[in-house]
Amino acid sequence: MDHTALPARTVRWNSWDNTGLEHFCLHMNADTIQGEGVVIGARGGTPYGLHYRVTTDMQWRTREVWVRMASGVYLHVFSDGQGHWTDDRGNAMPNLDGCQDVDIAATPFTNTLPIRRLTMSEGHTAELTMAYVPLPSLLMCPDGQRYTRIADRRYLYESPGRDFSAELEVDADGLVMDYPGLFRRM
């Protein structure tokens, strides 16, 4: 997978059960990469809508996360790219120390972040602690996850704490094509 700069892209994902849809845009400028999406769906039988934006540096290290639910609940946090987080008032968030990537429950885009940030050869496994953003609360918490590159464009994603795993197919840019049971590219 080429880890050089990407051109601007727009993709759409729908949920496997056809109850959700995401419109996603990826933008790059001289020093940042920004993924932005609008998502409608259902979680635990409860419908939701949200708009999010994740900004990274050119090494795909998360620097800013903004999420707003249609209900008005929002999250705006910053990372130094080294695993230290602050809220939008500048207050440290020590519970997230060591989390380099964010995982927003509503989107497959955030799986791209560790895939692009890490240079993994086939058969290599990475143990990560993610800054997980659950819905609808948006109350970030650490979440242990594991990524194993099993083929050129295939990764095994595991979340041992939630007893969940899925084999992710990605395109040449690391964007998810198929996330069995949850998302698929339209």
JSON list of N, CA, C and O in Angstrom, two decimals, residues 11-24 37-50 52 105-108 135 179 181-186:
[
{"chain": "A", "resi": 11, "resn": "VAL", "atom": "N", "xyz": [-16.34, 9.09, -0.70]},
{"chain": "A", "resi": 11, "resn": "VAL", "atom": "CA", "xyz": [-16.86, 7.72, -0.74]},
{"chain": "A", "resi": 11, "resn": "VAL", "atom": "C", "xyz": [-18.13, 7.67, 0.10]},
{"chain": "A", "resi": 11, "resn": "VAL", "atom": "O", "xyz": [-18.40, 8.57, 0.91]},
{"chain": "A", "resi": 12, "resn": "ARG", "atom": "N", "xyz": [-18.88, 6.60, -0.10]},
{"chain": "A", "resi": 12, "resn": "ARG", "atom": "CA", "xyz": [-20.08, 6.36, 0.72]},
{"chain": "A", "resi": 12, "resn": "ARG", "atom": "C", "xyz": [-20.06, 4.92, 1.19]},
{"chain": "A", "resi": 12, "resn": "ARG", "atom": "O", "xyz": [-19.65, 4.02, 0.46]},
{"chain": "A", "resi": 13, "resn": "TRP", "atom": "N", "xyz": [-20.49, 4.77, 2.44]},
{"chain": "A", "resi": 13, "resn": "TRP", "atom": "CA", "xyz": [-20.67, 3.44, 3.02]},
{"chain": "A", "resi": 13, "resn": "TRP", "atom": "C", "xyz": [-22.13, 3.30, 3.43]},
{"chain": "A", "resi": 13, "resn": "TRP", "atom": "O", "xyz": [-22.76, 4.29, 3.81]},
{"chain": "A", "resi": 14, "resn": "ASN", "atom": "N", "xyz": [-22.65, 2.09, 3.36]},
{"chain": "A", "resi": 14, "resn": "ASN", "atom": "CA", "xyz": [-23.94, 1.84, 3.97]},
{"chain": "A", "resi": 14, "resn": "ASN", "atom": "C", "xyz": [-23.77, 0.69, 4.97]},
{"chain": "A", "resi": 14, "resn": "ASN", "atom": "O", "xyz": [-22.77, -0.03, 4.94]},
{"chain": "A", "resi": 15, "resn": "SER", "atom": "N", "xyz": [-24.72, 0.59, 5.86]},
{"chain": "A", "resi": 15, "resn": "SER", "atom": "CA", "xyz": [-24.66, -0.47, 6.86]},
{"chain": "A", "resi": 15, "resn": "SER", "atom": "C", "xyz": [-25.13, -1.77, 6.22]},
{"chain": "A", "resi": 15, "resn": "SER", "atom": "O", "xyz": [-25.91, -1.77, 5.26]},
{"chain": "A", "resi": 16, "resn": "TRP", "atom": "N", "xyz": [-24.66, -2.88, 6.74]},
{"chain": "A", "resi": 16, "resn": "TRP", "atom": "CA", "xyz": [-25.02, -4.19, 6.19]},
{"chain": "A", "resi": 16, "resn": "TRP", "atom": "C", "xyz": [-26.52, -4.43, 6.29]},
{"chain": "A", "resi": 16, "resn": "TRP", "atom": "O", "xyz": [-27.09, -5.12, 5.46]},
{"chain": "A", "resi": 17, "resn": "ASP", "atom": "N", "xyz": [-27.16, -3.87, 7.31]},
{"chain": "A", "resi": 17, "resn": "ASP", "atom": "CA", "xyz": [-28.60, -4.09, 7.48]},
{"chain": "A", "resi": 17, "resn": "ASP", "atom": "C", "xyz": [-29.43, -3.01, 6.77]},
{"chain": "A", "resi": 17, "resn": "ASP", "atom": "O", "xyz": [-30.64, -2.95, 6.92]},
{"chain": "A", "resi": 18, "resn": "ASN", "atom": "N", "xyz": [-28.77, -2.15, 6.01]},
{"chain": "A", "resi": 18, "resn": "ASN", "atom": "CA", "xyz": [-29.42, -1.09, 5.24]},
{"chain": "A", "resi": 18, "resn": "ASN", "atom": "C", "xyz": [-30.20, -0.10, 6.09]},
{"chain": "A", "resi": 18, "resn": "ASN", "atom": "O", "xyz": [-31.17, 0.50, 5.63]},
{"chain": "A", "resi": 19, "resn": "THR", "atom": "N", "xyz": [-29.77, 0.12, 7.35]},
{"chain": "A", "resi": 19, "resn": "THR", "atom": "CA", "xyz": [-30.42, 1.12, 8.20]},
{"chain": "A", "resi": 19, "resn": "THR", "atom": "C", "xyz": [-29.57, 2.37, 8.34]},
{"chain": "A", "resi": 19, "resn": "THR", "atom": "O", "xyz": [-29.96, 3.31, 9.03]},
{"chain": "A", "resi": 20, "resn": "GLY", "atom": "N", "xyz": [-28.40, 2.39, 7.71]},
{"chain": "A", "resi": 20, "resn": "GLY", "atom": "CA", "xyz": [-27.50, 3.53, 7.87]},
{"chain": "A", "resi": 20, "resn": "GLY", "atom": "C", "xyz": [-26.76, 3.86, 6.59]},
{"chain": "A", "resi": 20, "resn": "GLY", "atom": "O", "xyz": [-26.64, 3.04, 5.68]},
{"chain": "A", "resi": 21, "resn": "LEU", "atom": "N", "xyz": [-26.26, 5.10, 6.55]},
{"chain": "A", "resi": 21, "resn": "LEU", "atom": "CA", "xyz": [-25.54, 5.61, 5.39]},
{"chain": "A", "resi": 21, "resn": "LEU", "atom": "C", "xyz": [-24.53, 6.65, 5.85]},
{"chain": "A", "resi": 21, "resn": "LEU", "atom": "O", "xyz": [-24.83, 7.44, 6.76]},
{"chain": "A", "resi": 22, "resn": "GLU", "atom": "N", "xyz": [-23.35, 6.64, 5.24]},
{"chain": "A", "resi": 22, "resn": "GLU", "atom": "CA", "xyz": [-22.36, 7.69, 5.50]},
{"chain": "A", "resi": 22, "resn": "GLU", "atom": "C", "xyz": [-21.88, 8.28, 4.19]},
{"chain": "A", "resi": 22, "resn": "GLU", "atom": "O", "xyz": [-21.56, 7.55, 3.25]},
{"chain": "A", "resi": 23, "resn": "HIS", "atom": "N", "xyz": [-21.82, 9.61, 4.15]},
{"chain": "A", "resi": 23, "resn": "HIS", "atom": "CA", "xyz": [-21.19, 10.34, 3.06]},
{"chain": "A", "resi": 23, "resn": "HIS", "atom": "C", "xyz": [-19.89, 10.88, 3.64]},
{"chain": "A", "resi": 23, "resn": "HIS", "atom": "O", "xyz": [-19.91, 11.59, 4.65]},
{"chain": "A", "resi": 24, "resn": "PHE", "atom": "N", "xyz": [-18.75, 10.54, 3.03]},
{"chain": "A", "resi": 24, "resn": "PHE", "atom": "CA", "xyz": [-17.43, 10.84, 3.59]},
{"chain": "A", "resi": 24, "resn": "PHE", "atom": "C", "xyz": [-16.55, 11.54, 2.56]},
{"chain": "A", "resi": 24, "resn": "PHE", "atom": "O", "xyz": [-16.54, 11.17, 1.38]},
{"chain": "A", "resi": 37, "resn": "GLY", "atom": "N", "xyz": [-17.30, 13.31, 7.74]},
{"chain": "A", "resi": 37, "resn": "GLY", "atom": "CA", "xyz": [-18.43, 12.51, 7.33]},
{"chain": "A", "resi": 37, "resn": "GLY", "atom": "C", "xyz": [-19.73, 12.92, 7.99]},
{"chain": "A", "resi": 37, "resn": "GLY", "atom": "O", "xyz": [-19.73, 13.51, 9.07]},
{"chain": "A", "resi": 38, "resn": "VAL", "atom": "N", "xyz": [-20.81, 12.59, 7.32]},
{"chain": "A", "resi": 38, "resn": "VAL", "atom": "CA", "xyz": [-22.16, 12.75, 7.85]},
{"chain": "A", "resi": 38, "resn": "VAL", "atom": "C", "xyz": [-22.75, 11.35, 7.85]},
{"chain": "A", "resi": 38, "resn": "VAL", "atom": "O", "xyz": [-22.73, 10.66, 6.83]},
{"chain": "A", "resi": 39, "resn": "VAL", "atom": "N", "xyz": [-23.26, 10.93, 9.02]},
{"chain": "A", "resi": 39, "resn": "VAL", "atom": "CA", "xyz": [-23.72, 9.56, 9.19]},
{"chain": "A", "resi": 39, "resn": "VAL", "atom": "C", "xyz": [-25.14, 9.55, 9.76]},
{"chain": "A", "resi": 39, "resn": "VAL", "atom": "O", "xyz": [-25.43, 10.32, 10.69]},
{"chain": "A", "resi": 40, "resn": "ILE", "atom": "N", "xyz": [-25.99, 8.71, 9.21]},
{"chain": "A", "resi": 40, "resn": "ILE", "atom": "CA", "xyz": [-27.27, 8.41, 9.84]},
{"chain": "A", "resi": 40, "resn": "ILE", "atom": "C", "xyz": [-27.30, 6.90, 10.02]},
{"chain": "A", "resi": 40, "resn": "ILE", "atom": "O", "xyz": [-26.77, 6.15, 9.20]},
{"chain": "A", "resi": 41, "resn": "GLY", "atom": "N", "xyz": [-27.85, 6.47, 11.13]},
{"chain": "A", "resi": 41, "resn": "GLY", "atom": "CA", "xyz": [-27.89, 5.04, 11.39]},
{"chain": "A", "resi": 41, "resn": "GLY", "atom": "C", "xyz": [-28.68, 4.73, 12.63]},
{"chain": "A", "resi": 41, "resn": "GLY", "atom": "O", "xyz": [-29.45, 5.56, 13.13]},
{"chain": "A", "resi": 42, "resn": "ALA", "atom": "N", "xyz": [-28.46, 3.53, 13.15]},
{"chain": "A", "resi": 42, "resn": "ALA", "atom": "CA", "xyz": [-29.12, 3.08, 14.38]},
{"chain": "A", "resi": 42, "resn": "ALA", "atom": "C", "xyz": [-28.11, 2.28, 15.17]},
{"chain": "A", "resi": 42, "resn": "ALA", "atom": "O", "xyz": [-27.31, 1.53, 14.60]},
{"chain": "A", "resi": 43, "resn": "ARG", "atom": "N", "xyz": [-28.13, 2.44, 16.47]},
{"chain": "A", "resi": 43, "resn": "ARG", "atom": "CA", "xyz": [-27.24, 1.69, 17.36]},
{"chain": "A", "resi": 43, "resn": "ARG", "atom": "C", "xyz": [-28.07, 1.18, 18.51]},
{"chain": "A", "resi": 43, "resn": "ARG", "atom": "O", "xyz": [-28.72, 1.97, 19.19]},
{"chain": "A", "resi": 44, "resn": "GLY", "atom": "N", "xyz": [-28.07, -0.13, 18.69]},
{"chain": "A", "resi": 44, "resn": "GLY", "atom": "CA", "xyz": [-28.88, -0.70, 19.75]},
{"chain": "A", "resi": 44, "resn": "GLY", "atom": "C", "xyz": [-30.36, -0.42, 19.56]},
{"chain": "A", "resi": 44, "resn": "GLY", "atom": "O", "xyz": [-31.10, -0.26, 20.52]},
{"chain": "A", "resi": 45, "resn": "GLY", "atom": "N", "xyz": [-30.78, -0.28, 18.28]},
{"chain": "A", "resi": 45, "resn": "GLY", "atom": "CA", "xyz": [-32.18, -0.02, 17.98]},
{"chain": "A", "resi": 45, "resn": "GLY", "atom": "C", "xyz": [-32.57, 1.45, 18.07]},
{"chain": "A", "resi": 45, "resn": "GLY", "atom": "O", "xyz": [-33.71, 1.80, 17.79]},
{"chain": "A", "resi": 46, "resn": "THR", "atom": "N", "xyz": [-31.63, 2.31, 18.45]},
{"chain": "A", "resi": 46, "resn": "THR", "atom": "CA", "xyz": [-31.92, 3.74, 18.57]},
{"chain": "A", "resi": 46, "resn": "THR", "atom": "C", "xyz": [-31.32, 4.49, 17.38]},
{"chain": "A", "resi": 46, "resn": "THR", "atom": "O", "xyz": [-30.11, 4.40, 17.14]},
{"chain": "A", "resi": 47, "resn": "PRO", "atom": "N", "xyz": [-32.15, 5.23, 16.62]},
{"chain": "A", "resi": 47, "resn": "PRO", "atom": "CA", "xyz": [-31.63, 5.97, 15.48]},
{"chain": "A", "resi": 47, "resn": "PRO", "atom": "C", "xyz": [-30.78, 7.16, 15.93]},
{"chain": "A", "resi": 47, "resn": "PRO", "atom": "O", "xyz": [-31.00, 7.73, 16.99]},
{"chain": "A", "resi": 48, "resn": "TYR", "atom": "N", "xyz": [-29.79, 7.50, 15.10]},
{"chain": "A", "resi": 48, "resn": "TYR", "atom": "CA", "xyz": [-28.93, 8.66, 15.38]},
{"chain": "A", "resi": 48, "resn": "TYR", "atom": "C", "xyz": [-28.53, 9.33, 14.08]},
{"chain": "A", "resi": 48, "resn": "TYR", "atom": "O", "xyz": [-28.65, 8.75, 12.99]},
{"chain": "A", "resi": 49, "resn": "GLY", "atom": "N", "xyz": [-28.03, 10.53, 14.21]},
{"chain": "A", "resi": 49, "resn": "GLY", "atom": "CA", "xyz": [-27.42, 11.26, 13.11]},
{"chain": "A", "resi": 49, "resn": "GLY", "atom": "C", "xyz": [-26.24, 12.02, 13.68]},
{"chain": "A", "resi": 49, "resn": "GLY", "atom": "O", "xyz": [-26.30, 12.50, 14.81]},
{"chain": "A", "resi": 50, "resn": "LEU", "atom": "N", "xyz": [-25.15, 12.09, 12.92]},
{"chain": "A", "resi": 50, "resn": "LEU", "atom": "CA", "xyz": [-23.99, 12.84, 13.40]},
{"chain": "A", "resi": 50, "resn": "LEU", "atom": "C", "xyz": [-23.16, 13.35, 12.25]},
{"chain": "A", "resi": 50, "resn": "LEU", "atom": "O", "xyz": [-23.24, 12.87, 11.12]},
{"chain": "A", "resi": 52, "resn": "TYR", "atom": "N", "xyz": [-19.00, 14.47, 11.75]},
{"chain": "A", "resi": 52, "resn": "TYR", "atom": "CA", "xyz": [-17.70, 14.41, 12.41]},
{"chain": "A", "resi": 52, "resn": "TYR", "atom": "C", "xyz": [-16.60, 14.90, 11.48]},
{"chain": "A", "resi": 52, "resn": "TYR", "atom": "O", "xyz": [-16.75, 14.93, 10.26]},
{"chain": "A", "resi": 105, "resn": "ALA", "atom": "N", "xyz": [-17.34, 5.14, 16.82]},
{"chain": "A", "resi": 105, "resn": "ALA", "atom": "CA", "xyz": [-18.15, 3.93, 16.61]},
{"chain": "A", "resi": 105, "resn": "ALA", "atom": "C", "xyz": [-18.98, 3.97, 15.32]},
{"chain": "A", "resi": 105, "resn": "ALA", "atom": "O", "xyz": [-19.28, 2.92, 14.76]},
{"chain": "A", "resi": 106, "resn": "ALA", "atom": "N", "xyz": [-19.35, 5.13, 14.84]},
{"chain": "A", "resi": 106, "resn": "ALA", "atom": "CA", "xyz": [-20.29, 5.24, 13.72]},
{"chain": "A", "resi": 106, "resn": "ALA", "atom": "C", "xyz": [-19.66, 5.11, 12.34]},
{"chain": "A", "resi": 106, "resn": "ALA", "atom": "O", "xyz": [-20.39, 5.06, 11.35]},
{"chain": "A", "resi": 107, "resn": "THR", "atom": "N", "xyz": [-18.32, 5.06, 12.25]},
{"chain": "A", "resi": 107, "resn": "THR", "atom": "CA", "xyz": [-17.70, 5.13, 10.92]},
{"chain": "A", "resi": 107, "resn": "THR", "atom": "C", "xyz": [-16.55, 4.16, 10.74]},
{"chain": "A", "resi": 107, "resn": "THR", "atom": "O", "xyz": [-15.75, 3.97, 11.66]},
{"chain": "A", "resi": 108, "resn": "PRO", "atom": "N", "xyz": [-16.42, 3.57, 9.54]},
{"chain": "A", "resi": 108, "resn": "PRO", "atom": "CA", "xyz": [-15.26, 2.75, 9.26]},
{"chain": "A", "resi": 108, "resn": "PRO", "atom": "C", "xyz": [-14.01, 3.58, 8.94]},
{"chain": "A", "resi": 108, "resn": "PRO", "atom": "O", "xyz": [-12.91, 3.03, 8.90]},
{"chain": "A", "resi": 135, "resn": "LEU", "atom": "N", "xyz": [-21.44, 5.82, 20.91]},
{"chain": "A", "resi": 135, "resn": "LEU", "atom": "CA", "xyz": [-22.67, 6.57, 20.63]},
{"chain": "A", "resi": 135, "resn": "LEU", "atom": "C", "xyz": [-23.74, 6.13, 21.61]},
{"chain": "A", "resi": 135, "resn": "LEU", "atom": "O", "xyz": [-23.79, 4.96, 21.97]},
{"chain": "A", "resi": 179, "resn": "TYR", "atom": "N", "xyz": [-16.52, -4.22, 5.75]},
{"chain": "A", "resi": 179, "resn": "TYR", "atom": "CA", "xyz": [-16.37, -4.46, 7.19]},
{"chain": "A", "resi": 179, "resn": "TYR", "atom": "C", "xyz": [-17.52, -5.36, 7.57]},
{"chain": "A", "resi": 179, "resn": "TYR", "atom": "O", "xyz": [-18.60, -4.89, 7.91]},
{"chain": "A", "resi": 181, "resn": "GLY", "atom": "N", "xyz": [-20.62, -7.37, 8.55]},
{"chain": "A", "resi": 181, "resn": "GLY", "atom": "CA", "xyz": [-21.60, -7.18, 9.60]},
{"chain": "A", "resi": 181, "resn": "GLY", "atom": "C", "xyz": [-21.91, -5.74, 9.94]},
{"chain": "A", "resi": 181, "resn": "GLY", "atom": "O", "xyz": [-22.92, -5.44, 10.55]},
{"chain": "A", "resi": 182, "resn": "LEU", "atom": "N", "xyz": [-21.03, -4.80, 9.51]},
{"chain": "A", "resi": 182, "resn": "LEU", "atom": "CA", "xyz": [-21.25, -3.40, 9.88]},
{"chain": "A", "resi": 182, "resn": "LEU", "atom": "C", "xyz": [-21.35, -2.46, 8.68]},
{"chain": "A", "resi": 182, "resn": "LEU", "atom": "O", "xyz": [-22.35, -1.78, 8.51]},
{"chain": "A", "resi": 183, "resn": "PHE", "atom": "N", "xyz": [-20.28, -2.37, 7.85]},
{"chain": "A", "resi": 183, "resn": "PHE", "atom": "CA", "xyz": [-20.24, -1.38, 6.78]},
{"chain": "A", "resi": 183, "resn": "PHE", "atom": "C", "xyz": [-19.77, -2.01, 5.48]},
{"chain": "A", "resi": 183, "resn": "PHE", "atom": "O", "xyz": [-18.96, -2.92, 5.49]},
{"chain": "A", "resi": 184, "resn": "ARG", "atom": "N", "xyz": [-20.25, -1.46, 4.37]},
{"chain": "A", "resi": 184, "resn": "ARG", "atom": "CA", "xyz": [-19.70, -1.83, 3.07]},
{"chain": "A", "resi": 184, "resn": "ARG", "atom": "C", "xyz": [-19.73, -0.60, 2.16]},
{"chain": "A", "resi": 184, "resn": "ARG", "atom": "O", "xyz": [-20.63, 0.23, 2.25]},
{"chain": "A", "resi": 185, "resn": "ARG", "atom": "N", "xyz": [-18.73, -0.53, 1.29]},
{"chain": "A", "resi": 185, "resn": "ARG", "atom": "CA", "xyz": [-18.62, 0.60, 0.36]},
{"chain": "A", "resi": 185, "resn": "ARG", "atom": "C", "xyz": [-19.69, 0.50, -0.67]},
{"chain": "A", "resi": 185, "resn": "ARG", "atom": "O", "xyz": [-19.97, -0.58, -1.21]},
{"chain": "A", "resi": 186, "resn": "MET", "atom": "N", "xyz": [-20.29, 1.61, -0.99]},
{"chain": "A", "resi": 186, "resn": "MET", "atom": "CA", "xyz": [-21.30, 1.66, -2.05]},
{"chain": "A", "resi": 186, "resn": "MET", "atom": "C", "xyz": [-20.62, 1.89, -3.38]},
{"chain": "A", "resi": 186, "resn": "MET", "atom": "O", "xyz": [-19.59, 2.49, -3.46]}
]
